PDB file of C-alpha atoms and ligand atoms in Angstrom:
ATOM      1  CA  UNK Q   1      13.923 -19.004  16.072  1.00  0.00           C
ATOM      2  CA  UNK Q   2      16.053 -20.639  13.390  1.00  0.00           C
ATOM      3  CA  UNK Q   3      15.402 -19.295   9.897  1.00  0.00           C
ATOM      4  CA  UNK Q   4      14.960 -22.827   8.535  1.00  0.00           C
ATOM      5  CA  UNK Q   5      12.018 -23.356  10.913  1.00  0.00           C
ATOM      6  CA  UNK Q   6      10.075 -20.415   9.525  1.00  0.00           C
ATOM      7  CA  UNK Q   7       6.873 -20.628   7.509  1.00  0.00           C
ATOM      8  CA  UNK Q   8       6.661 -16.980   6.750  1.00  0.00           C
ATOM      9  CA  UNK Q   9       4.730 -14.397   4.713  1.00  0.00           C
ATOM     10  CA  UNK Q  10       6.601 -11.388   3.291  1.00  0.00           C
ATOM     11  CA  UNK Q  11       4.226  -8.633   2.172  1.00  0.00           C
ATOM     12  CA  UNK Q  12       5.537  -6.304  -0.518  1.00  0.00           C
ATOM     13  CA  UNK Q  13       7.737  -9.251  -1.448  1.00  0.00           C
ATOM     14  CA  UNK Q  14       7.917  -8.646  -5.203  1.00  0.00           C
ATOM     15  CA  UNK Q  15      10.697  -6.059  -5.256  1.00  0.00           C
ATOM     16  CA  UNK Q  16      13.022  -3.900  -3.175  1.00  0.00           C
ATOM     17  CA  UNK Q  17      13.654  -4.998   0.377  1.00  0.00           C
ATOM     18  CA  UNK Q  18      10.750  -7.457   0.464  1.00  0.00           C
ATOM     19  CA  UNK Q  19      12.142  -9.413  -2.507  1.00  0.00           C
ATOM     20  CA  UNK Q  20      15.573  -9.437  -0.849  1.00  0.00           C
ATOM     21  CA  UNK Q  21      14.151 -10.736   2.449  1.00  0.00           C
ATOM     22  CA  UNK Q  22      12.083 -13.411   0.682  1.00  0.00           C
ATOM     23  CA  UNK Q  23      15.158 -14.568  -1.257  1.00  0.00           C
ATOM     24  CA  UNK Q  24      17.431 -14.658   1.806  1.00  0.00           C
ATOM     25  CA  UNK Q  25      14.797 -16.578   3.792  1.00  0.00           C
ATOM     26  CA  UNK Q  26      14.351 -19.078   0.967  1.00  0.00           C
ATOM     27  CA  UNK Q  27      18.152 -19.560   0.742  1.00  0.00           C
ATOM     28  CA  UNK Q  28      18.208 -20.240   4.499  1.00  0.00           C
ATOM     29  CA  UNK Q  29      15.670 -23.051   4.135  1.00  0.00           C
ATOM     30  CA  UNK Q  30      12.538 -21.209   5.306  1.00  0.00           C
ATOM     31  CA  UNK Q  31       9.178 -21.752   3.636  1.00  0.00           C
ATOM     32  CA  UNK Q  32       8.190 -18.396   2.154  1.00  0.00           C
ATOM     33  CA  UNK Q  33       5.085 -16.777   0.694  1.00  0.00           C
ATOM     34  CA  UNK Q  34       5.771 -13.475  -1.057  1.00  0.00           C
ATOM     35  CA  UNK Q  35       2.600 -11.375  -1.383  1.00  0.00           C
ATOM     36  CA  UNK Q  36       2.350  -8.284  -3.547  1.00  0.00           C
ATOM     37  CA  UNK Q  37       0.329  -6.371  -6.135  1.00  0.00           C
ATOM     38  CA  UNK Q  38       3.185  -6.580  -8.632  1.00  0.00           C
ATOM     39  CA  UNK Q  39       2.694  -9.794 -10.622  1.00  0.00           C
ATOM     40  CA  UNK Q  40       5.838  -9.311 -12.736  1.00  0.00           C
ATOM     41  CA  UNK Q  41       8.009  -8.860  -9.686  1.00  0.00           C
ATOM     42  CA  UNK Q  42       6.504 -11.932  -8.063  1.00  0.00           C
ATOM     43  CA  UNK Q  43       7.154 -13.990 -11.203  1.00  0.00           C
ATOM     44  CA  UNK Q  44      10.844 -12.974 -11.149  1.00  0.00           C
ATOM     45  CA  UNK Q  45      11.467 -14.349  -7.642  1.00  0.00           C
ATOM     46  CA  UNK Q  46      13.517 -17.555  -7.275  1.00  0.00           C
ATOM     47  CA  UNK Q  47      11.449 -20.680  -7.852  1.00  0.00           C
ATOM     48  CA  UNK Q  48      10.437 -22.349  -4.608  1.00  0.00           C
ATOM     49  CA  UNK Q  49       9.108 -19.109  -3.143  1.00  0.00           C
ATOM     50  CA  UNK Q  50       5.301 -19.272  -3.121  1.00  0.00           C
ATOM     51  CA  UNK Q  51       3.766 -16.150  -4.621  1.00  0.00           C
ATOM     52  CA  UNK Q  52       0.377 -14.589  -4.096  1.00  0.00           C
ATOM     53  CA  UNK Q  53      -1.161 -11.482  -5.649  1.00  0.00           C
ATOM     54  CA  UNK Q  54      -2.617  -9.497  -2.786  1.00  0.00           C
ATOM     55  CA  UNK Q  55      -3.556  -5.932  -1.945  1.00  0.00           C
ATOM     56  CA  UNK Q  56      -3.015  -5.550   1.776  1.00  0.00           C
ATOM     57  CA  UNK Q  57      -5.228  -2.450   1.785  1.00  0.00           C
ATOM     58  CA  UNK Q  58      -8.248  -4.672   1.085  1.00  0.00           C
ATOM     59  CA  UNK Q  59      -9.330  -6.354   4.302  1.00  0.00           C
ATOM     60  CA  UNK Q  60     -10.706  -9.554   2.736  1.00  0.00           C
ATOM     61  CA  UNK Q  61      -7.453 -10.062   0.775  1.00  0.00           C
ATOM     62  CA  UNK Q  62      -5.425 -10.155   4.000  1.00  0.00           C
ATOM     63  CA  UNK Q  63      -7.578 -12.944   5.355  1.00  0.00           C
ATOM     64  CA  UNK Q  64      -7.475 -14.969   2.150  1.00  0.00           C
ATOM     65  CA  UNK Q  65      -3.684 -14.460   1.868  1.00  0.00           C
ATOM     66  CA  UNK Q  66      -3.204 -15.882   5.341  1.00  0.00           C
ATOM     67  CA  UNK Q  67      -5.482 -18.884   4.694  1.00  0.00           C
ATOM     68  CA  UNK Q  68      -3.716 -19.606   1.383  1.00  0.00           C
ATOM     69  CA  UNK Q  69      -0.221 -19.204   2.865  1.00  0.00           C
ATOM     70  CA  UNK Q  70      -1.074 -21.528   5.729  1.00  0.00           C
ATOM     71  CA  UNK Q  71      -2.190 -24.162   3.269  1.00  0.00           C
ATOM     72  CA  UNK Q  72       0.797 -23.774   0.916  1.00  0.00           C
ATOM     73  CA  UNK Q  73       3.409 -23.928   3.683  1.00  0.00           C
ATOM     74  CA  UNK Q  74       1.648 -26.419   5.949  1.00  0.00           C
ATOM     75  CA  UNK Q  75       1.540 -23.840   8.727  1.00  0.00           C
ATOM     76  CA  UNK Q  76       2.374 -20.229   9.504  1.00  0.00           C
ATOM     77  CA  UNK Q  77       4.720 -18.919  12.192  1.00  0.00           C
ATOM     78  CA  UNK Q  78       6.128 -15.688  10.755  1.00  0.00           C
ATOM     79  CA  UNK Q  79       5.294 -12.437   8.997  1.00  0.00           C
ATOM     80  CA  UNK Q  80       7.446  -9.665   7.588  1.00  0.00           C
ATOM     81  CA  UNK Q  81       4.990  -6.787   7.439  1.00  0.00           C
ATOM     82  CA  UNK Q  82       6.798  -4.882   4.709  1.00  0.00           C
ATOM     83  CA  UNK Q  83       4.394  -3.581   2.016  1.00  0.00           C
ATOM     84  CA  UNK Q  84       4.458   0.196   1.901  1.00  0.00           C
ATOM     85  CA  UNK Q  85       4.004   3.217  -0.351  1.00  0.00           C
ATOM     86  CA  UNK Q  86       4.892   6.916  -0.429  1.00  0.00           C
ATOM     87  CA  UNK Q  87       2.664   9.828  -1.434  1.00  0.00           C
ATOM     88  CA  UNK Q  88       4.797  12.698  -0.148  1.00  0.00           C
ATOM     89  CA  UNK Q  89       3.644  16.291   0.171  1.00  0.00           C
ATOM     90  CA  UNK Q  90       3.759  19.178   2.631  1.00  0.00           C
ATOM     91  CA  UNK Q  91       0.616  19.432   4.737  1.00  0.00           C
ATOM     92  CA  UNK Q  92       0.370  23.100   3.719  1.00  0.00           C
ATOM     93  CA  UNK Q  93       2.514  24.713   1.023  1.00  0.00           C
ATOM     94  CA  UNK Q  94       2.698  28.350  -0.096  1.00  0.00           C
ATOM     95  CA  UNK Q  95       4.093  28.949  -3.566  1.00  0.00           C
ATOM     96  CA  UNK Q  96       6.970  31.442  -3.286  1.00  0.00           C
ATOM     97  CA  UNK Q  97       6.043  33.413  -6.400  1.00  0.00           C
ATOM     98  CA  UNK Q  98       2.271  33.162  -6.709  1.00  0.00           C
ATOM     99  CA  UNK Q  99       1.464  32.903  -2.993  1.00  0.00           C
ATOM    100  CA  UNK Q 100      -0.934  30.110  -3.812  1.00  0.00           C
ATOM    101  CA  UNK Q 101      -1.681  27.703  -0.987  1.00  0.00           C
ATOM    102  CA  UNK Q 102      -1.848  23.958  -1.652  1.00  0.00           C
ATOM    103  CA  UNK Q 103      -2.830  21.354   0.899  1.00  0.00           C
ATOM    104  CA  UNK Q 104      -2.031  17.672   1.253  1.00  0.00           C
ATOM    105  CA  UNK Q 105      -4.924  15.898  -0.430  1.00  0.00           C
ATOM    106  CA  UNK Q 106      -7.277  13.517   1.272  1.00  0.00           C
ATOM    107  CA  UNK Q 107      -6.320  11.034  -1.448  1.00  0.00           C
ATOM    108  CA  UNK Q 108      -2.596  11.189  -0.538  1.00  0.00           C
ATOM    109  CA  UNK Q 109      -3.449  10.782   3.139  1.00  0.00           C
ATOM    110  CA  UNK Q 110      -5.863   7.878   2.665  1.00  0.00           C
ATOM    111  CA  UNK Q 111      -3.618   5.977   0.244  1.00  0.00           C
ATOM    112  CA  UNK Q 112      -0.657   5.892   2.632  1.00  0.00           C
ATOM    113  CA  UNK Q 113      -2.707   5.229   5.763  1.00  0.00           C
ATOM    114  CA  UNK Q 114      -4.668   2.547   3.881  1.00  0.00           C
ATOM    115  CA  UNK Q 115      -1.581   0.537   2.918  1.00  0.00           C
ATOM    116  CA  UNK Q 116       1.061   1.413   5.545  1.00  0.00           C
ATOM    117  CA  UNK Q 117      -1.193   1.429   8.594  1.00  0.00           C
ATOM    118  CA  UNK Q 118      -4.615  -0.168   8.009  1.00  0.00           C
ATOM    119  CA  UNK Q 119      -3.272  -2.834   5.636  1.00  0.00           C
ATOM    120  CA  UNK Q 120      -0.224  -3.488   7.809  1.00  0.00           C
ATOM    121  CA  UNK Q 121      -2.466  -3.858  10.867  1.00  0.00           C
ATOM    122  CA  UNK Q 122      -4.970  -6.233   9.280  1.00  0.00           C
ATOM    123  CA  UNK Q 123      -2.216  -8.496   7.935  1.00  0.00           C
ATOM    124  CA  UNK Q 124      -0.870  -8.795  11.478  1.00  0.00           C
ATOM    125  CA  UNK Q 125      -4.370  -9.336  12.870  1.00  0.00           C
ATOM    126  CA  UNK Q 126      -5.178 -12.122  10.428  1.00  0.00           C
ATOM    127  CA  UNK Q 127      -1.756 -13.803  10.591  1.00  0.00           C
ATOM    128  CA  UNK Q 128      -1.837 -13.842  14.388  1.00  0.00           C
ATOM    129  CA  UNK Q 129      -5.446 -15.075  14.437  1.00  0.00           C
ATOM    130  CA  UNK Q 130      -4.349 -18.021  12.281  1.00  0.00           C
ATOM    131  CA  UNK Q 131      -1.252 -18.740  14.415  1.00  0.00           C
ATOM    132  CA  UNK Q 132      -3.364 -18.674  17.580  1.00  0.00           C
ATOM    133  CA  UNK Q 133      -6.188 -20.774  16.094  1.00  0.00           C
ATOM    134  CA  UNK Q 134      -3.677 -23.432  15.000  1.00  0.00           C
ATOM    135  CA  UNK Q 135      -1.559 -23.112  18.174  1.00  0.00           C
ATOM    136  CA  UNK Q 136       1.508 -22.440  16.029  1.00  0.00           C
ATOM    137  CA  UNK Q 137       4.082 -21.290  18.559  1.00  0.00           C
ATOM    138  CA  UNK Q 138       6.631 -19.798  18.690  1.00  0.00           C
ATOM    139  CA  UNK Q 139       5.758 -17.123  16.169  1.00  0.00           C
ATOM    140  CA  UNK Q 140       7.412 -13.901  15.071  1.00  0.00           C
ATOM    141  CA  UNK Q 141       6.291 -10.667  13.380  1.00  0.00           C
ATOM    142  CA  UNK Q 142       8.623  -8.024  11.930  1.00  0.00           C
ATOM    143  CA  UNK Q 143       7.096  -4.611  11.224  1.00  0.00           C
ATOM    144  CA  UNK Q 144       8.842  -2.382   8.691  1.00  0.00           C
ATOM    145  CA  UNK Q 145       8.684   1.089  10.166  1.00  0.00           C
ATOM    146  CA  UNK Q 146      10.984   3.928   9.043  1.00  0.00           C
ATOM    147  CA  UNK Q 147      13.127   6.623  10.646  1.00  0.00           C
ATOM    148  CA  UNK Q 148      10.357   8.911   9.363  1.00  0.00           C
ATOM    149  CA  UNK Q 149       8.552   7.673  12.503  1.00  0.00           C
ATOM    150  CA  UNK Q 150      10.421  10.431  14.337  1.00  0.00           C
ATOM    151  CA  UNK Q 151       8.838  13.037  12.034  1.00  0.00           C
ATOM    152  CA  UNK Q 152       9.909  14.129   8.571  1.00  0.00           C
ATOM    153  CA  UNK Q 153       9.112  17.176   6.472  1.00  0.00           C
ATOM    154  CA  UNK Q 154       6.770  16.364   3.580  1.00  0.00           C
ATOM    155  CA  UNK Q 155       5.701  13.037   5.048  1.00  0.00           C
ATOM    156  CA  UNK Q 156       2.778  13.681   7.452  1.00  0.00           C
ATOM    157  CA  UNK Q 157       0.955  10.617   6.132  1.00  0.00           C
ATOM    158  CA  UNK Q 158       3.976   8.297   6.004  1.00  0.00           C
ATOM    159  CA  UNK Q 159       5.438   9.449   9.355  1.00  0.00           C
ATOM    160  CA  UNK Q 160       2.067   8.958  11.062  1.00  0.00           C
ATOM    161  CA  UNK Q 161       1.717   5.417   9.714  1.00  0.00           C
ATOM    162  CA  UNK Q 162       5.302   4.408  10.502  1.00  0.00           C
ATOM    163  CA  UNK Q 163       5.137   5.891  14.031  1.00  0.00           C
ATOM    164  CA  UNK Q 164       1.906   3.987  14.619  1.00  0.00           C
ATOM    165  CA  UNK Q 165       3.561   0.757  13.498  1.00  0.00           C
ATOM    166  CA  UNK Q 166       6.430   1.325  15.942  1.00  0.00           C
ATOM    167  CA  UNK Q 167       3.947   2.079  18.750  1.00  0.00           C
ATOM    168  CA  UNK Q 168       1.945  -1.026  17.956  1.00  0.00           C
ATOM    169  CA  UNK Q 169       5.111  -3.115  17.892  1.00  0.00           C
ATOM    170  CA  UNK Q 170       5.005  -2.531  21.658  1.00  0.00           C
ATOM    171  CA  UNK Q 171       1.215  -3.018  21.873  1.00  0.00           C
ATOM    172  CA  UNK Q 172       1.293  -6.279  19.949  1.00  0.00           C
ATOM    173  CA  UNK Q 173       4.369  -7.627  21.746  1.00  0.00           C
ATOM    174  CA  UNK Q 174       2.393  -7.243  24.972  1.00  0.00           C
ATOM    175  CA  UNK Q 175      -0.839  -8.647  23.530  1.00  0.00           C
ATOM    176  CA  UNK Q 176       0.662 -11.659  21.744  1.00  0.00           C
ATOM    177  CA  UNK Q 177       3.271 -12.778  24.303  1.00  0.00           C
ATOM    178  CA  UNK Q 178       0.666 -15.061  25.869  1.00  0.00           C
ATOM    179  CA  UNK Q 179       0.476 -16.925  22.545  1.00  0.00           C
ATOM    180  CA  UNK Q 180       4.263 -17.275  22.219  1.00  0.00           C
ATOM    181  CA  UNK Q 181       4.439 -14.684  19.424  1.00  0.00           C
ATOM    182  CA  UNK Q 182       7.149 -11.987  19.455  1.00  0.00           C
ATOM    183  CA  UNK Q 183       6.938  -8.674  17.589  1.00  0.00           C
ATOM    184  CA  UNK Q 184       9.883  -6.517  16.534  1.00  0.00           C
ATOM    185  CA  UNK Q 185      10.244  -3.517  14.278  1.00  0.00           C
ATOM    186  CA  UNK Q 186      12.953  -2.231  11.964  1.00  0.00           C
ATOM    187  CA  UNK Q 187      13.091   1.452  11.053  1.00  0.00           C
ATOM    188  CA  UNK Q 188      15.394   1.845   8.049  1.00  0.00           C
ATOM    189  CA  UNK Q 189      16.993   5.079   6.972  1.00  0.00           C
ATOM    190  CA  UNK Q 190      17.430   5.661   3.244  1.00  0.00           C
ATOM    191  CA  UNK Q 191      17.813   2.357   1.387  1.00  0.00           C
ATOM    192  CA  UNK Q 192      18.587   1.722  -2.283  1.00  0.00           C
ATOM    193  CA  UNK Q 193      15.343   0.262  -3.660  1.00  0.00           C
ATOM    194  CA  UNK Q 194      12.844   1.169  -6.404  1.00  0.00           C
ATOM    195  CA  UNK Q 195      11.090   3.325  -3.776  1.00  0.00           C
ATOM    196  CA  UNK Q 196      14.080   5.664  -3.364  1.00  0.00           C
ATOM    197  CA  UNK Q 197      15.253   5.267  -6.969  1.00  0.00           C
ATOM    198  CA  UNK Q 198      12.030   7.061  -7.900  1.00  0.00           C
ATOM    199  CA  UNK Q 199      13.012  10.150  -5.891  1.00  0.00           C
ATOM    200  CA  UNK Q 200      14.179  13.463  -7.287  1.00  0.00           C
ATOM    201  CA  UNK Q 201      17.968  13.038  -7.859  1.00  0.00           C
ATOM    202  CA  UNK Q 202      18.930  16.331  -6.168  1.00  0.00           C
ATOM    203  CA  UNK Q 203      16.876  15.561  -3.046  1.00  0.00           C
ATOM    204  CA  UNK Q 204      18.305  12.048  -2.983  1.00  0.00           C
ATOM    205  CA  UNK Q 205      21.931  13.257  -3.256  1.00  0.00           C
ATOM    206  CA  UNK Q 206      21.369  15.791  -0.460  1.00  0.00           C
ATOM    207  CA  UNK Q 207      19.950  13.109   1.831  1.00  0.00           C
ATOM    208  CA  UNK Q 208      22.786  10.676   1.092  1.00  0.00           C
ATOM    209  CA  UNK Q 209      25.385  13.413   1.754  1.00  0.00           C
ATOM    210  CA  UNK Q 210      23.998  13.715   5.296  1.00  0.00           C
ATOM    211  CA  UNK Q 211      24.319  10.027   6.192  1.00  0.00           C
ATOM    212  CA  UNK Q 212      27.226   9.683   8.678  1.00  0.00           C
ATOM    213  CA  UNK Q 213      28.511   6.349   7.312  1.00  0.00           C
ATOM    214  CA  UNK Q 214      28.781   8.048   3.919  1.00  0.00           C
ATOM    215  CA  UNK Q 215      26.583   5.870   1.753  1.00  0.00           C
ATOM    216  CA  UNK Q 216      22.999   4.910   1.105  1.00  0.00           C
ATOM    217  CA  UNK Q 217      21.853   1.699   2.835  1.00  0.00           C
ATOM    218  CA  UNK Q 218      21.433  -1.548   0.927  1.00  0.00           C
ATOM    219  CA  UNK Q 219      18.670  -4.149   1.338  1.00  0.00           C
ATOM    220  CA  UNK Q 220      21.327  -6.492   2.780  1.00  0.00           C
ATOM    221  CA  UNK Q 221      21.996  -3.991   5.614  1.00  0.00           C
ATOM    222  CA  UNK Q 222      18.341  -4.195   6.572  1.00  0.00           C
ATOM    223  CA  UNK Q 223      18.198  -7.952   6.099  1.00  0.00           C
ATOM    224  CA  UNK Q 224      20.880  -8.326   8.813  1.00  0.00           C
ATOM    225  CA  UNK Q 225      18.588  -6.436  11.212  1.00  0.00           C
ATOM    226  CA  UNK Q 226      15.493  -8.413  10.174  1.00  0.00           C
ATOM    227  CA  UNK Q 227      17.458 -11.655  10.642  1.00  0.00           C
ATOM    228  CA  UNK Q 228      18.412 -10.534  14.157  1.00  0.00           C
ATOM    229  CA  UNK Q 229      14.759  -9.921  15.073  1.00  0.00           C
ATOM    230  CA  UNK Q 230      13.733 -13.290  13.634  1.00  0.00           C
ATOM    231  CA  UNK Q 231      16.504 -15.216  15.395  1.00  0.00           C
ATOM    232  CA  UNK Q 232      16.808 -13.496  18.766  1.00  0.00           C
ATOM    233  CA  UNK Q 233      14.114 -14.989  20.976  1.00  0.00           C
ATOM    234  CA  UNK Q 234      14.650 -12.330  23.647  1.00  0.00           C
ATOM    235  CA  UNK Q 235      13.962  -9.365  21.328  1.00  0.00           C
ATOM    236  CA  UNK Q 236      10.373  -8.240  21.796  1.00  0.00           C
ATOM    237  CA  UNK Q 237       8.447  -4.973  21.426  1.00  0.00           C
ATOM    238  CA  UNK Q 238      11.448  -3.002  20.173  1.00  0.00           C
ATOM    239  CA  UNK Q 239      11.838  -1.019  16.950  1.00  0.00           C
ATOM    240  CA  UNK Q 240      15.456  -0.647  15.865  1.00  0.00           C
ATOM    241  CA  UNK Q 241      16.601   2.309  13.736  1.00  0.00           C
ATOM    242  CA  UNK Q 242      19.063   1.136  11.053  1.00  0.00           C
ATOM    243  CA  UNK Q 243      20.075   4.319   9.290  1.00  0.00           C
ATOM    244  CA  UNK Q 244      23.850   4.676   9.031  1.00  0.00           C
ATOM    245  CA  UNK Q 245      23.885   7.051  12.011  1.00  0.00           C
TER     246      UNK Q 245
HETATM  247  P1  NAI T   1       9.455  -0.666  -2.769  1.00  0.00           P
HETATM  248  O1  NAI T   1       8.511   0.385  -3.243  1.00  0.00           O
HETATM  249  O2  NAI T   1      10.687  -0.908  -3.551  1.00  0.00           O
HETATM  250  O3  NAI T   1       8.677  -2.038  -2.563  1.00  0.00           O
HETATM  251  C1  NAI T   1       7.467  -2.068  -1.877  1.00  0.00           C
HETATM  252  C2  NAI T   1       6.647  -3.245  -2.372  1.00  0.00           C
HETATM  253  O4  NAI T   1       5.361  -3.180  -1.721  1.00  0.00           O
HETATM  254  C3  NAI T   1       6.368  -3.196  -3.881  1.00  0.00           C
HETATM  255  O5  NAI T   1       6.665  -4.445  -4.466  1.00  0.00           O
HETATM  256  C4  NAI T   1       4.905  -2.862  -3.969  1.00  0.00           C
HETATM  257  O6  NAI T   1       4.260  -3.405  -5.109  1.00  0.00           O
HETATM  258  C5  NAI T   1       4.372  -3.473  -2.682  1.00  0.00           C
HETATM  259  N1  NAI T   1       3.092  -2.898  -2.301  1.00  0.00           N
HETATM  260  C6  NAI T   1       2.731  -1.598  -2.309  1.00  0.00           C
HETATM  261  N2  NAI T   1       1.439  -1.454  -1.959  1.00  0.00           N
HETATM  262  C7  NAI T   1       0.981  -2.713  -1.730  1.00  0.00           C
HETATM  263  C8  NAI T   1      -0.291  -3.222  -1.349  1.00  0.00           C
HETATM  264  N3  NAI T   1      -1.330  -2.420  -1.145  1.00  0.00           N
HETATM  265  N4  NAI T   1      -0.422  -4.554  -1.181  1.00  0.00           N
HETATM  266  C9  NAI T   1       0.626  -5.389  -1.404  1.00  0.00           C
HETATM  267  N5  NAI T   1       1.846  -4.963  -1.781  1.00  0.00           N
HETATM  268  C10 NAI T   1       2.017  -3.631  -1.934  1.00  0.00           C
HETATM  269  O7  NAI T   1       9.804  -0.278  -1.251  1.00  0.00           O
HETATM  270  P2  NAI T   1      11.054  -0.647  -0.333  1.00  0.00           P
HETATM  271  O8  NAI T   1      11.978   0.486  -0.369  1.00  0.00           O
HETATM  272  O9  NAI T   1      11.516  -2.011  -0.610  1.00  0.00           O
HETATM  273  O10 NAI T   1      10.337  -0.565   1.104  1.00  0.00           O
HETATM  274  C11 NAI T   1       9.887  -1.700   1.813  1.00  0.00           C
HETATM  275  C12 NAI T   1       9.328  -1.194   3.138  1.00  0.00           C
HETATM  276  O11 NAI T   1      10.344  -0.492   3.851  1.00  0.00           O
HETATM  277  C13 NAI T   1       8.165  -0.218   2.995  1.00  0.00           C
HETATM  278  O12 NAI T   1       7.246  -0.423   4.044  1.00  0.00           O
HETATM  279  C14 NAI T   1       8.824   1.127   3.143  1.00  0.00           C
HETATM  280  O13 NAI T   1       7.930   2.107   3.604  1.00  0.00           O
HETATM  281  C15 NAI T   1       9.906   0.806   4.169  1.00  0.00           C
HETATM  282  N6  NAI T   1      11.021   1.724   4.149  1.00  0.00           N
HETATM  283  C16 NAI T   1      11.757   1.958   3.019  1.00  0.00           C
HETATM  284  C17 NAI T   1      12.838   2.816   3.049  1.00  0.00           C
HETATM  285  C18 NAI T   1      13.708   3.088   1.866  1.00  0.00           C
HETATM  286  O14 NAI T   1      14.539   3.996   1.948  1.00  0.00           O
HETATM  287  N7  NAI T   1      13.592   2.374   0.766  1.00  0.00           N
HETATM  288  C19 NAI T   1      13.201   3.519   4.290  1.00  0.00           C
HETATM  289  C20 NAI T   1      12.370   3.191   5.410  1.00  0.00           C
HETATM  290  C21 NAI T   1      11.325   2.335   5.329  1.00  0.00           C
END
């Protein structure tokens, strides 16, 4: 599909990669709704991008986002399913000096699953329901997974959610093909955004030192992959790792 034909929602569109995608889409002539919890970030987006405060972890807010976006853009044929959070922690940790055992909290687990899996799933469900009800084809969905989908120390919650999104990229591609809707996934490595800027500097430097191309990824690197999924009408059901090697 051509970018200029898109009427597309970007969740988590107020900052980081989501803001970059929303801006690039807007520059390419797409109609864009950026949805996020962060009102300040939404207000700082280029004018012309529609903005909507929305918590994707709340089921009713997904449905009202989709209805609103459809109205604002005069249709809906795309979704970048990008909102996500981290609440890292080892599942079980033994303190080296005291021997004390700490466990990943239910709160950490539920928060990440609630946004990155349940929220991400219900946004897709409601967006696709609207596209099907209005016979808006072709349509395209891009899921933001992560290379953590392959497993990553300290990220049981995040890895589980991102692996599930990659698995359901296949499930949904098969389910929605009959409606003319494609689904693709992007699994970024470490990308320079507020999410990674909040990391411990030593841990961050060590991770960057291990990236074969020798630098952290930029939102533009991931945009090129997202653009490919949006434009390539033969890409379906695949999640692409974009991680510098
Ligand atoms: P970020 O933290 O900079 O931006 C995420 C945006 O999502 C924020 O604007 C935040 O307010 C919004 N958000 C969080 N919870 C929300 C909710 N419940 N409802 C609506 N909006 C919500 O993150 P970044 O780095 O731009 O990541 C974007 C996506 O890419 C996320 O899904 C993340 O897990 C994924 N990712 C990021 C990587 C990185 O290295 N930065 C690597 C791999 C995947």
